[in-house]
Amino acid sequence: MPSTQPHDSSADKTPHSRRSGPSTGGASGGFPPPSAPLSTRELGPSTTAVHAGEARLKFGFSITDPIFAASTYTFSDTQSIVDFIEQKHPREEYGRYGNPGEKVVEEKLAGLDGGAAAVLFSTGMAAFVGLLMAHVNAGEEIIFFDECYHRSREFCRKHLTRFGVGFREVATCDYDAMEAAITPRTKFIVSESPTNPHLSVVDIGRFAEIGRRRGVLTLIDATLCTPYNLRPLEAGVDFVLHSATKYLGGHNDLLAGVVVGAQDRLEPVRNLRGIMGGVNSPHNAYLLERGLKTLALRMERHNANGLAVARFLESHPRVERVLYPGLESHPYHQVAARSMRGFGGLVTFLLKDADWRQTAAVVDAVRIPRIGPSLGGVESLIEQPMVMSYWNYSPAERLKFRIPDNMIRLALGIEDAADLIADLDQALARPGA
Ligand SMILES: *Cc1c(COP(=O)(O)O)cnc(C)c1O
């Protein structure tokens, strides 16, 4: 029997992250001489989004990154395989360990969040699952603030518990309850900020401090604030997670997710991704790279539209209450105002004296926002959470989740605020609506 090939045994010991790197090289034809990407850690969010991770000269001398539609990458000869395994030449090997487009996006996202490293996944949920599977062991437990994304909590409640990992929830922003719930088994405390659809804003510094003092890892799902409005790593949390499907991609045309944090803590996450899969196709990575370039411009508009529409709704006689962290009436306005650059495009409001059908009539009467789930894209979206996400729950359960029948959630896009306001005005004026 032939013995095992040398590269088979060493492959398992080599972290995938070190096995790959920029795939342009050489100095003739379409291959420009290698050029170091701009160091962007100290640059602003727009410059970072546009330039981070990109070589100054690219394949074919193209200004944009090429899409390498490859599942595998080839070697010139056996010696070059050995050199690669011995980490003499970082390069690509096989598509499940990542692709050049993903690496560019990871550099941009690490730079935007002020983290040392980022690992990109095919969806936000794949990122969440990958992070926890890489770090949590049987016998440990995870504690959530209870307004976190319901699928994240569902994964822990229904699936991680099957592997002996405990799951608990405490009321959102109840820091004393969070601290009291921590036991020697606790591995992670997790929150989202702002939460969806209630827009509760976590004091990230306080949250991070609990984790540090009690020796547990902290994770913030910052999908709704984006690194443009807030950078949780600077406030001391260990990991930031984004569903890049939302504002980061920004055009309602892709799914992706990312975890950002320290290099050594992301190494196991990257290794697990290389085994589990959940990577982005090169085409998807390019779409995200392209979307990211306008993040700062888009966020300025989402922030402006959010505030303008929230103020309009708050002054409207048919509206009982508006939830938007930029409004002084919002319970978390103070913490939001001192920590966030802007408050985003999500606005939740309650109609006065409306049952679920009258509320649905307003949703059905708008002409610009499309009716649908999700948020963060250029197109505005509208939905009634009771119907879209909580239809299968009993009224008592909806009460517990604070999802009344008269609640509407607007995910504002980048259209003109005056048009959005005029549209909502006509929808609220419809008889029967
Ligand atoms: C959408 C969303 C997710 C899940 O992301 P996918 O890309 O849909 O998997 C996680 N957290 C928050 C806050 C979200 O809005």
Short mmCIF file of C-alpha atoms and ligand atoms in Angstrom, two decimals:
data_model
loop_
_atom_site.label_atom_id
_atom_site.label_comp_id
_atom_site.label_asym_id
_atom_site.label_seq_id
_atom_site.Cartn_x
_atom_site.Cartn_y
_atom_site.Cartn_z
CA MET A 1 0.00 0.00 0.00
CA PRO A 2 1.30 3.45 -0.79
CA SER A 3 1.75 5.57 2.28
CA THR A 4 -0.38 8.69 2.83
CA GLN A 5 0.71 11.61 0.70
CA PRO A 6 2.75 14.07 2.76
CA HIS A 7 0.41 16.95 1.96
CA ASP A 8 -2.64 15.00 3.21
CA SER A 9 -1.43 14.84 6.79
CA SER A 10 -0.02 18.34 6.98
CA ALA A 11 -3.16 19.81 5.43
CA ASP A 12 -5.18 19.18 8.59
CA LYS A 13 -2.71 21.04 10.77
CA THR A 14 -2.51 24.10 8.60
CA PRO A 15 -5.00 26.89 9.28
CA HIS A 16 -6.88 27.68 6.09
CA SER A 17 -6.45 31.37 6.69
CA ARG A 18 -2.69 31.14 6.25
CA ARG A 19 -2.97 28.90 3.25
CA SER A 20 -4.38 31.52 0.97
CA GLY A 21 -3.67 35.05 -0.01
CA PRO A 22 -3.71 37.50 -2.87
CA SER A 23 -3.73 35.48 -6.05
CA THR A 24 -2.23 38.08 -8.36
CA GLY A 25 1.52 37.88 -8.88
CA GLY A 26 4.19 37.76 -11.57
CA ALA A 27 5.15 40.72 -13.73
CA SER A 28 4.07 40.14 -17.31
CA GLY A 29 0.96 39.96 -19.50
CA GLY A 30 -2.17 40.53 -17.45
CA PHE A 31 -0.28 40.15 -14.17
CA PRO A 32 0.90 43.49 -12.76
CA PRO A 33 3.77 43.51 -10.27
CA PRO A 34 2.43 42.83 -6.77
CA SER A 35 1.35 46.02 -5.02
CA ALA A 36 0.49 46.25 -1.34
CA PRO A 37 -3.12 47.24 -0.60
CA LEU A 38 -3.58 50.61 1.11
CA SER A 39 -3.33 50.39 4.89
CA THR A 40 -6.73 51.68 5.83
CA ARG A 41 -6.96 51.23 9.58
CA GLU A 42 -6.64 54.97 10.15
CA LEU A 43 -8.78 56.17 7.24
CA GLY A 44 -12.42 57.25 7.30
CA PRO A 45 -15.35 54.95 6.54
CA SER A 46 -15.83 56.02 2.93
CA THR A 47 -12.15 55.71 1.96
CA THR A 48 -12.00 52.37 3.76
CA ALA A 49 -15.13 51.07 2.01
CA VAL A 50 -13.86 52.11 -1.41
CA HIS A 51 -10.18 51.09 -1.13
CA ALA A 52 -9.43 48.67 1.72
CA GLY A 53 -8.19 45.24 0.72
CA GLU A 54 -7.71 46.13 -2.94
CA ALA A 55 -4.38 45.94 -4.73
CA ARG A 56 -3.42 49.22 -6.41
CA LEU A 57 -2.76 47.36 -9.66
CA LYS A 58 -5.00 44.42 -10.39
CA PHE A 59 -5.14 41.54 -12.85
CA GLY A 60 -5.41 42.90 -16.40
CA PHE A 61 -4.75 46.38 -14.96
CA SER A 62 -8.49 46.59 -14.32
CA ILE A 63 -9.59 49.27 -11.82
CA THR A 64 -12.16 46.85 -10.36
CA ASP A 65 -11.42 43.47 -8.85
CA PRO A 66 -11.89 40.54 -11.21
CA ILE A 67 -14.42 37.83 -10.37
CA PHE A 68 -12.46 34.59 -10.30
CA ALA A 69 -15.25 32.10 -11.03
CA ALA A 70 -13.16 29.20 -9.76
CA SER A 71 -13.95 26.26 -7.46
CA THR A 72 -10.29 25.21 -7.33
CA TYR A 73 -6.86 26.70 -7.97
CA THR A 74 -3.96 25.00 -9.74
CA PHE A 75 -0.23 24.54 -9.13
CA SER A 76 2.62 24.75 -11.62
CA ASP A 77 4.35 21.66 -10.19
CA THR A 78 4.77 19.48 -7.10
CA GLN A 79 7.41 21.73 -5.53
CA SER A 80 4.97 24.65 -5.54
CA ILE A 81 2.44 22.50 -3.62
CA VAL A 82 5.08 21.72 -1.01
CA ASP A 83 6.07 25.40 -0.78
CA PHE A 84 2.42 26.34 -0.30
CA ILE A 85 1.86 23.76 2.44
CA GLU A 86 5.02 24.95 4.19
CA GLN A 87 3.49 28.44 4.03
CA LYS A 88 6.21 29.95 1.85
CA HIS A 89 3.71 31.35 -0.65
CA PRO A 90 0.25 32.35 0.50
CA ARG A 91 -2.29 31.76 -2.29
CA GLU A 92 -5.64 30.12 -2.97
CA GLU A 93 -6.10 26.35 -2.82
CA TYR A 94 -9.76 25.31 -2.96
CA GLY A 95 -12.97 27.35 -3.00
CA ARG A 96 -14.39 26.17 0.33
CA TYR A 97 -11.41 27.78 2.11
CA GLY A 98 -12.33 31.15 0.61
CA ASN A 99 -11.78 33.08 -2.60
CA PRO A 100 -9.90 36.28 -3.51
CA GLY A 101 -13.09 38.37 -3.64
CA GLU A 102 -14.06 37.31 -0.12
CA LYS A 103 -10.67 38.39 1.18
CA VAL A 104 -11.09 41.89 -0.24
CA VAL A 105 -14.51 42.19 1.41
CA GLU A 106 -13.14 40.85 4.71
CA GLU A 107 -10.43 43.54 4.69
CA LYS A 108 -13.01 46.25 4.07
CA LEU A 109 -15.28 44.99 6.85
CA ALA A 110 -12.44 44.58 9.35
CA GLY A 111 -11.32 48.13 8.54
CA LEU A 112 -14.83 49.57 8.81
CA ASP A 113 -15.41 48.00 12.23
CA GLY A 114 -11.90 48.70 13.50
CA GLY A 115 -11.23 44.98 14.01
CA ALA A 116 -8.07 43.00 13.32
CA ALA A 117 -9.87 40.40 11.18
CA ALA A 118 -13.20 39.46 9.64
CA VAL A 119 -14.65 36.16 8.43
CA LEU A 120 -17.28 36.34 5.73
CA PHE A 121 -20.11 33.80 5.46
CA SER A 122 -22.88 33.10 2.96
CA THR A 123 -25.57 34.52 5.30
CA GLY A 124 -25.82 36.32 8.62
CA MET A 125 -27.14 33.14 10.22
CA ALA A 126 -24.23 31.08 8.85
CA ALA A 127 -21.90 33.62 10.49
CA PHE A 128 -23.75 33.35 13.79
CA VAL A 129 -23.79 29.54 13.74
CA GLY A 130 -20.13 29.38 12.66
CA LEU A 131 -18.99 31.71 15.44
CA LEU A 132 -20.81 29.83 18.20
CA MET A 133 -19.94 26.35 16.92
CA ALA A 134 -16.27 27.34 16.87
CA HIS A 135 -16.25 28.66 20.44
CA VAL A 136 -18.90 26.98 22.60
CA ASN A 137 -18.45 23.59 24.27
CA ALA A 138 -20.87 21.12 25.86
CA GLY A 139 -21.62 22.13 29.43
CA GLU A 140 -21.29 25.85 28.73
CA GLU A 141 -24.18 28.27 28.30
CA ILE A 142 -25.17 31.39 26.35
CA ILE A 143 -27.28 34.27 27.70
CA PHE A 144 -29.23 36.60 25.41
CA PHE A 145 -31.02 39.88 25.75
CA ASP A 146 -34.49 38.74 24.71
CA GLU A 147 -35.10 41.11 21.79
CA CYS A 148 -32.31 39.50 19.73
CA TYR A 149 -33.07 38.22 16.23
CA HIS A 150 -35.47 35.30 16.72
CA ARG A 151 -33.60 32.84 14.47
CA SER A 152 -30.38 33.38 16.47
CA ARG A 153 -32.22 32.57 19.68
CA GLU A 154 -33.99 29.66 18.01
CA PHE A 155 -30.65 28.16 16.92
CA CYS A 156 -29.42 28.18 20.52
CA ARG A 157 -32.72 27.13 22.10
CA LYS A 158 -33.56 24.28 19.71
CA HIS A 159 -30.19 23.15 18.37
CA LEU A 160 -27.23 24.03 20.59
CA THR A 161 -29.15 22.58 23.54
CA ARG A 162 -29.05 19.19 21.74
CA PHE A 163 -25.27 19.33 22.18
CA GLY A 164 -25.43 20.14 25.89
CA VAL A 165 -25.09 23.92 25.59
CA GLY A 166 -27.38 25.89 27.91
CA PHE A 167 -29.55 28.80 26.74
CA ARG A 168 -31.06 31.63 28.80
CA GLU A 169 -32.70 34.96 28.09
CA VAL A 170 -33.04 38.10 30.18
CA ALA A 171 -35.00 41.29 29.47
CA THR A 172 -33.26 43.56 26.96
CA CYS A 173 -31.13 46.30 28.56
CA ASP A 174 -31.61 44.85 32.06
CA TYR A 175 -27.90 44.85 32.85
CA ASP A 176 -28.39 43.75 36.46
CA ALA A 177 -30.44 40.74 35.33
CA MET A 178 -27.75 39.88 32.77
CA GLU A 179 -25.06 40.07 35.41
CA ALA A 180 -27.12 38.02 37.87
CA ALA A 181 -27.73 35.31 35.24
CA ILE A 182 -24.01 34.75 34.60
CA THR A 183 -22.66 31.53 36.13
CA PRO A 184 -19.25 29.82 35.91
CA ARG A 185 -20.69 27.90 32.91
CA THR A 186 -21.48 31.07 30.92
CA LYS A 187 -19.37 31.37 27.78
CA PHE A 188 -21.12 34.13 25.83
CA ILE A 189 -23.46 37.03 26.45
CA VAL A 190 -25.24 38.17 23.31
CA SER A 191 -27.26 41.18 22.26
CA GLU A 192 -28.40 43.03 19.22
CA SER A 193 -28.40 46.82 19.03
CA PRO A 194 -30.62 48.50 18.04
CA THR A 195 -33.15 45.68 18.35
CA ASN A 196 -35.81 44.90 15.80
CA PRO A 197 -38.65 45.99 15.71
CA HIS A 198 -38.52 47.79 19.10
CA LEU A 199 -35.29 49.71 18.39
CA SER A 200 -33.99 49.29 21.95
CA VAL A 201 -30.41 50.59 22.10
CA VAL A 202 -27.87 48.76 24.25
CA ASP A 203 -25.22 50.69 26.20
CA ILE A 204 -22.40 48.77 24.51
CA GLY A 205 -19.70 49.98 26.91
CA ARG A 206 -21.68 48.74 29.89
CA PHE A 207 -22.43 45.43 28.17
CA ALA A 208 -18.74 44.92 27.30
CA GLU A 209 -17.69 45.80 30.83
CA ILE A 210 -19.94 43.07 32.29
CA GLY A 211 -18.31 40.56 29.97
CA ARG A 212 -14.78 41.65 30.83
CA ARG A 213 -15.37 41.72 34.57
CA ARG A 214 -17.07 38.30 34.59
CA GLY A 215 -14.70 36.67 32.09
CA VAL A 216 -17.31 35.86 29.42
CA LEU A 217 -17.17 36.59 25.71
CA THR A 218 -19.40 39.38 24.37
CA LEU A 219 -21.15 39.42 21.00
CA ILE A 220 -23.13 42.29 19.49
CA ASP A 221 -25.27 41.76 16.40
CA ALA A 222 -24.81 45.24 14.93
CA THR A 223 -26.75 44.64 11.71
CA LEU A 224 -29.09 47.59 12.33
CA CYS A 225 -26.48 50.18 13.29
CA THR A 226 -23.73 49.24 10.79
CA PRO A 227 -20.09 50.29 11.39
CA TYR A 228 -21.03 53.70 9.95
CA ASN A 229 -23.31 54.52 12.90
CA LEU A 230 -21.48 52.64 15.68
CA ARG A 231 -18.34 50.51 16.16
CA PRO A 232 -18.97 48.14 19.08
CA LEU A 233 -15.39 46.77 19.11
CA GLU A 234 -14.17 50.22 20.17
CA ALA A 235 -16.51 50.02 23.16
CA GLY A 236 -14.79 46.77 24.15
CA VAL A 237 -16.95 43.88 22.91
CA ASP A 238 -15.17 40.76 21.65
CA PHE A 239 -17.15 40.05 18.47
CA VAL A 240 -19.37 42.04 16.12
CA LEU A 241 -21.73 40.26 13.77
CA HIS A 242 -23.56 41.72 10.77
CA SER A 243 -26.08 40.32 8.39
CA ALA A 244 -24.44 41.85 5.30
CA THR A 245 -27.71 41.03 3.52
CA LYS A 246 -29.02 44.29 4.99
CA TYR A 247 -27.22 47.67 4.95
CA LEU A 248 -23.73 46.39 4.06
CA GLY A 249 -24.85 44.86 0.76
CA GLY A 250 -27.51 47.53 0.65
CA HIS A 251 -29.35 46.69 -2.57
CA ASN A 252 -31.73 43.85 -1.60
CA ASP A 253 -29.88 41.64 -4.09
CA LEU A 254 -27.64 39.33 -2.01
CA LEU A 255 -27.27 37.41 1.24
CA ALA A 256 -24.06 37.41 3.30
CA GLY A 257 -22.86 37.64 6.89
CA VAL A 258 -19.68 38.53 8.74
CA VAL A 259 -18.01 38.21 12.13
CA VAL A 260 -15.36 40.79 13.06
CA GLY A 261 -12.93 40.59 15.99
CA ALA A 262 -9.41 39.67 17.09
CA GLN A 263 -7.27 37.52 14.79
CA ASP A 264 -6.67 34.70 17.29
CA ARG A 265 -10.36 34.45 18.19
CA LEU A 266 -11.41 34.33 14.53
CA GLU A 267 -8.86 31.69 13.54
CA PRO A 268 -11.05 28.81 14.83
CA VAL A 269 -14.08 30.38 13.12
CA ARG A 270 -12.26 30.51 9.78
CA ASN A 271 -11.06 26.93 10.19
CA LEU A 272 -14.58 25.72 10.95
CA ARG A 273 -15.91 27.60 7.91
CA GLY A 274 -13.34 25.76 5.79
CA ILE A 275 -14.83 22.46 6.99
CA MET A 276 -18.51 23.40 7.26
CA GLY A 277 -18.76 25.47 4.08
CA GLY A 278 -21.00 28.51 4.15
CA VAL A 279 -18.65 30.58 1.98
CA ASN A 280 -19.76 33.10 -0.63
CA SER A 281 -19.53 32.46 -4.33
CA PRO A 282 -17.02 34.74 -6.09
CA HIS A 283 -19.97 36.44 -7.84
CA ASN A 284 -21.73 37.11 -4.55
CA ALA A 285 -18.53 38.42 -2.96
CA TYR A 286 -18.15 40.88 -5.84
CA LEU A 287 -21.73 42.07 -5.49
CA LEU A 288 -21.07 42.75 -1.80
CA GLU A 289 -17.78 44.51 -2.57
CA ARG A 290 -19.58 46.75 -5.03
CA GLY A 291 -22.45 47.46 -2.63
CA LEU A 292 -20.09 48.26 0.26
CA LYS A 293 -18.38 51.07 -1.64
CA THR A 294 -21.38 53.37 -1.14
CA LEU A 295 -22.10 52.34 2.47
CA ALA A 296 -21.35 55.75 4.00
CA LEU A 297 -23.39 57.66 1.41
CA ARG A 298 -26.32 55.31 1.75
CA MET A 299 -26.24 55.38 5.56
CA GLU A 300 -26.33 59.18 5.58
CA ARG A 301 -29.55 59.00 3.53
CA HIS A 302 -31.03 56.13 5.59
CA ASN A 303 -30.31 58.15 8.76
CA ALA A 304 -31.86 61.31 7.30
CA ASN A 305 -34.93 59.50 5.98
CA GLY A 306 -35.39 57.68 9.31
CA LEU A 307 -35.41 60.89 11.29
CA ALA A 308 -37.62 62.82 8.84
CA VAL A 309 -40.23 60.06 8.57
CA ALA A 310 -40.18 59.38 12.34
CA ARG A 311 -40.82 63.08 13.04
CA PHE A 312 -43.64 63.20 10.47
CA LEU A 313 -45.31 60.11 11.95
CA GLU A 314 -44.96 61.40 15.51
CA SER A 315 -46.93 64.53 14.56
CA HIS A 316 -49.66 62.62 12.69
CA PRO A 317 -53.08 62.44 14.43
CA ARG A 318 -53.62 58.78 13.41
CA VAL A 319 -50.36 57.62 14.99
CA GLU A 320 -50.37 56.54 18.63
CA ARG A 321 -46.64 56.08 19.09
CA VAL A 322 -43.38 56.04 17.10
CA LEU A 323 -40.33 53.98 18.07
CA TYR A 324 -37.15 55.56 16.68
CA PRO A 325 -33.97 56.13 18.72
CA GLY A 326 -33.48 59.58 17.15
CA LEU A 327 -36.71 60.88 18.72
CA GLU A 328 -36.49 62.43 22.18
CA SER A 329 -39.59 60.44 23.13
CA HIS A 330 -37.72 57.16 22.66
CA PRO A 331 -36.77 55.43 25.94
CA TYR A 332 -33.19 54.88 24.73
CA HIS A 333 -32.69 58.25 23.06
CA GLN A 334 -29.97 59.37 25.49
CA VAL A 335 -27.75 56.32 25.08
CA ALA A 336 -28.33 56.38 21.31
CA ALA A 337 -27.53 60.09 20.99
CA ARG A 338 -24.25 59.79 22.85
CA SER A 339 -23.03 56.66 21.08
CA MET A 340 -24.40 56.64 17.53
CA ARG A 341 -23.54 58.80 14.52
CA GLY A 342 -27.09 58.33 13.19
CA PHE A 343 -30.09 56.18 13.99
CA GLY A 344 -30.65 54.22 10.80
CA GLY A 345 -33.62 53.66 8.51
CA LEU A 346 -35.86 51.43 10.61
CA VAL A 347 -38.96 53.17 12.03
CA THR A 348 -41.69 51.31 13.95
CA PHE A 349 -45.04 52.93 14.72
CA LEU A 350 -48.42 52.08 16.25
CA LEU A 351 -51.72 53.25 14.80
CA LYS A 352 -54.32 54.85 17.07
CA ASP A 353 -57.46 52.76 17.66
CA ALA A 354 -56.73 50.33 14.84
CA ASP A 355 -57.33 46.56 14.77
CA TRP A 356 -55.14 44.30 12.67
CA ARG A 357 -57.28 44.73 9.51
CA GLN A 358 -57.30 48.54 9.70
CA THR A 359 -53.54 48.41 10.22
CA ALA A 360 -53.14 46.09 7.23
CA ALA A 361 -55.20 48.55 5.15
CA VAL A 362 -52.57 51.26 5.76
CA VAL A 363 -49.78 48.84 4.78
CA ASP A 364 -51.71 47.94 1.62
CA ALA A 365 -52.33 51.61 0.74
CA VAL A 366 -48.70 52.75 0.47
CA ARG A 367 -47.31 53.06 -3.07
CA ILE A 368 -43.54 53.53 -2.67
CA PRO A 369 -42.38 51.08 0.02
CA ARG A 370 -42.83 47.49 -1.14
CA ILE A 371 -44.49 45.06 1.24
CA GLY A 372 -41.97 42.50 2.51
CA PRO A 373 -39.52 41.39 5.21
CA SER A 374 -35.87 42.50 5.46
CA LEU A 375 -34.32 45.96 5.69
CA GLY A 376 -31.26 47.95 4.74
CA GLY A 377 -31.64 48.11 0.96
CA VAL A 378 -32.11 51.10 -1.31
CA GLU A 379 -35.81 50.21 -1.75
CA SER A 380 -38.07 51.01 1.20
CA LEU A 381 -40.00 48.09 2.69
CA ILE A 382 -43.08 48.03 4.91
CA GLU A 383 -44.63 45.25 6.98
CA GLN A 384 -46.97 44.53 9.86
CA PRO A 385 -44.90 42.37 12.29
CA MET A 386 -48.04 40.66 13.68
CA VAL A 387 -48.73 39.26 10.19
CA MET A 388 -45.23 38.93 8.72
CA SER A 389 -43.42 37.30 11.66
CA TYR A 390 -45.91 36.49 14.44
CA TRP A 391 -49.05 35.19 12.62
CA ASN A 392 -48.62 31.70 14.11
CA TYR A 393 -48.37 32.95 17.70
CA SER A 394 -51.30 33.29 20.11
CA PRO A 395 -52.45 36.79 21.18
CA ALA A 396 -50.97 36.09 24.63
CA GLU A 397 -47.59 35.25 23.11
CA ARG A 398 -47.71 38.37 20.92
CA LEU A 399 -48.42 40.41 24.04
CA LYS A 400 -45.37 38.85 25.70
CA PHE A 401 -43.20 39.72 22.67
CA ARG A 402 -44.75 43.23 22.63
CA ILE A 403 -46.00 42.85 19.04
CA PRO A 404 -49.42 44.55 19.04
CA ASP A 405 -51.80 44.17 16.09
CA ASN A 406 -51.54 47.89 15.26
CA MET A 407 -47.72 47.89 14.82
CA ILE A 408 -46.13 48.76 11.43
CA ARG A 409 -42.43 48.49 10.65
CA LEU A 410 -40.89 50.68 7.97
CA ALA A 411 -37.44 49.87 6.63
CA LEU A 412 -36.68 53.11 4.83
CA GLY A 413 -34.55 53.04 1.72
CA ILE A 414 -32.76 55.93 0.05
CA GLU A 415 -35.72 57.49 -1.80
CA ASP A 416 -36.50 61.19 -1.28
CA ALA A 417 -37.90 61.86 2.20
CA ALA A 418 -40.58 64.22 0.83
CA ASP A 419 -41.93 61.47 -1.43
CA LEU A 420 -41.95 58.89 1.36
CA ILE A 421 -43.74 61.31 3.69
CA ALA A 422 -46.34 62.27 1.05
CA ASP A 423 -46.94 58.59 0.36
CA LEU A 424 -47.44 57.72 4.04
CA ASP A 425 -49.69 60.77 4.40
CA GLN A 426 -52.01 59.59 1.61
CA ALA A 427 -52.02 56.01 2.99
CA LEU A 428 -52.97 57.25 6.47
CA ALA A 429 -55.74 59.46 4.97
CA ARG A 430 -57.50 56.61 3.09
CA PRO A 431 -61.01 55.97 4.34
CA GLY A 432 -61.17 52.43 5.69
CA ALA A 433 -57.44 52.46 6.27
C1 LIG B 1 -31.43 39.47 8.88
C2 LIG B 1 -30.78 39.42 10.21
C3 LIG B 1 -30.01 38.32 10.60
C4 LIG B 1 -29.85 37.09 9.74
O1 LIG B 1 -29.14 37.40 8.59
P1 LIG B 1 -29.30 36.57 7.22
O2 LIG B 1 -28.33 37.23 6.32
O3 LIG B 1 -30.74 36.71 6.80
O4 LIG B 1 -28.97 35.15 7.55
C5 LIG B 1 -29.38 38.36 11.83
N1 LIG B 1 -29.52 39.42 12.66
C6 LIG B 1 -30.26 40.49 12.31
C7 LIG B 1 -30.35 41.62 13.24
C8 LIG B 1 -30.92 40.53 11.09
O5 LIG B 1 -31.66 41.60 10.76
#
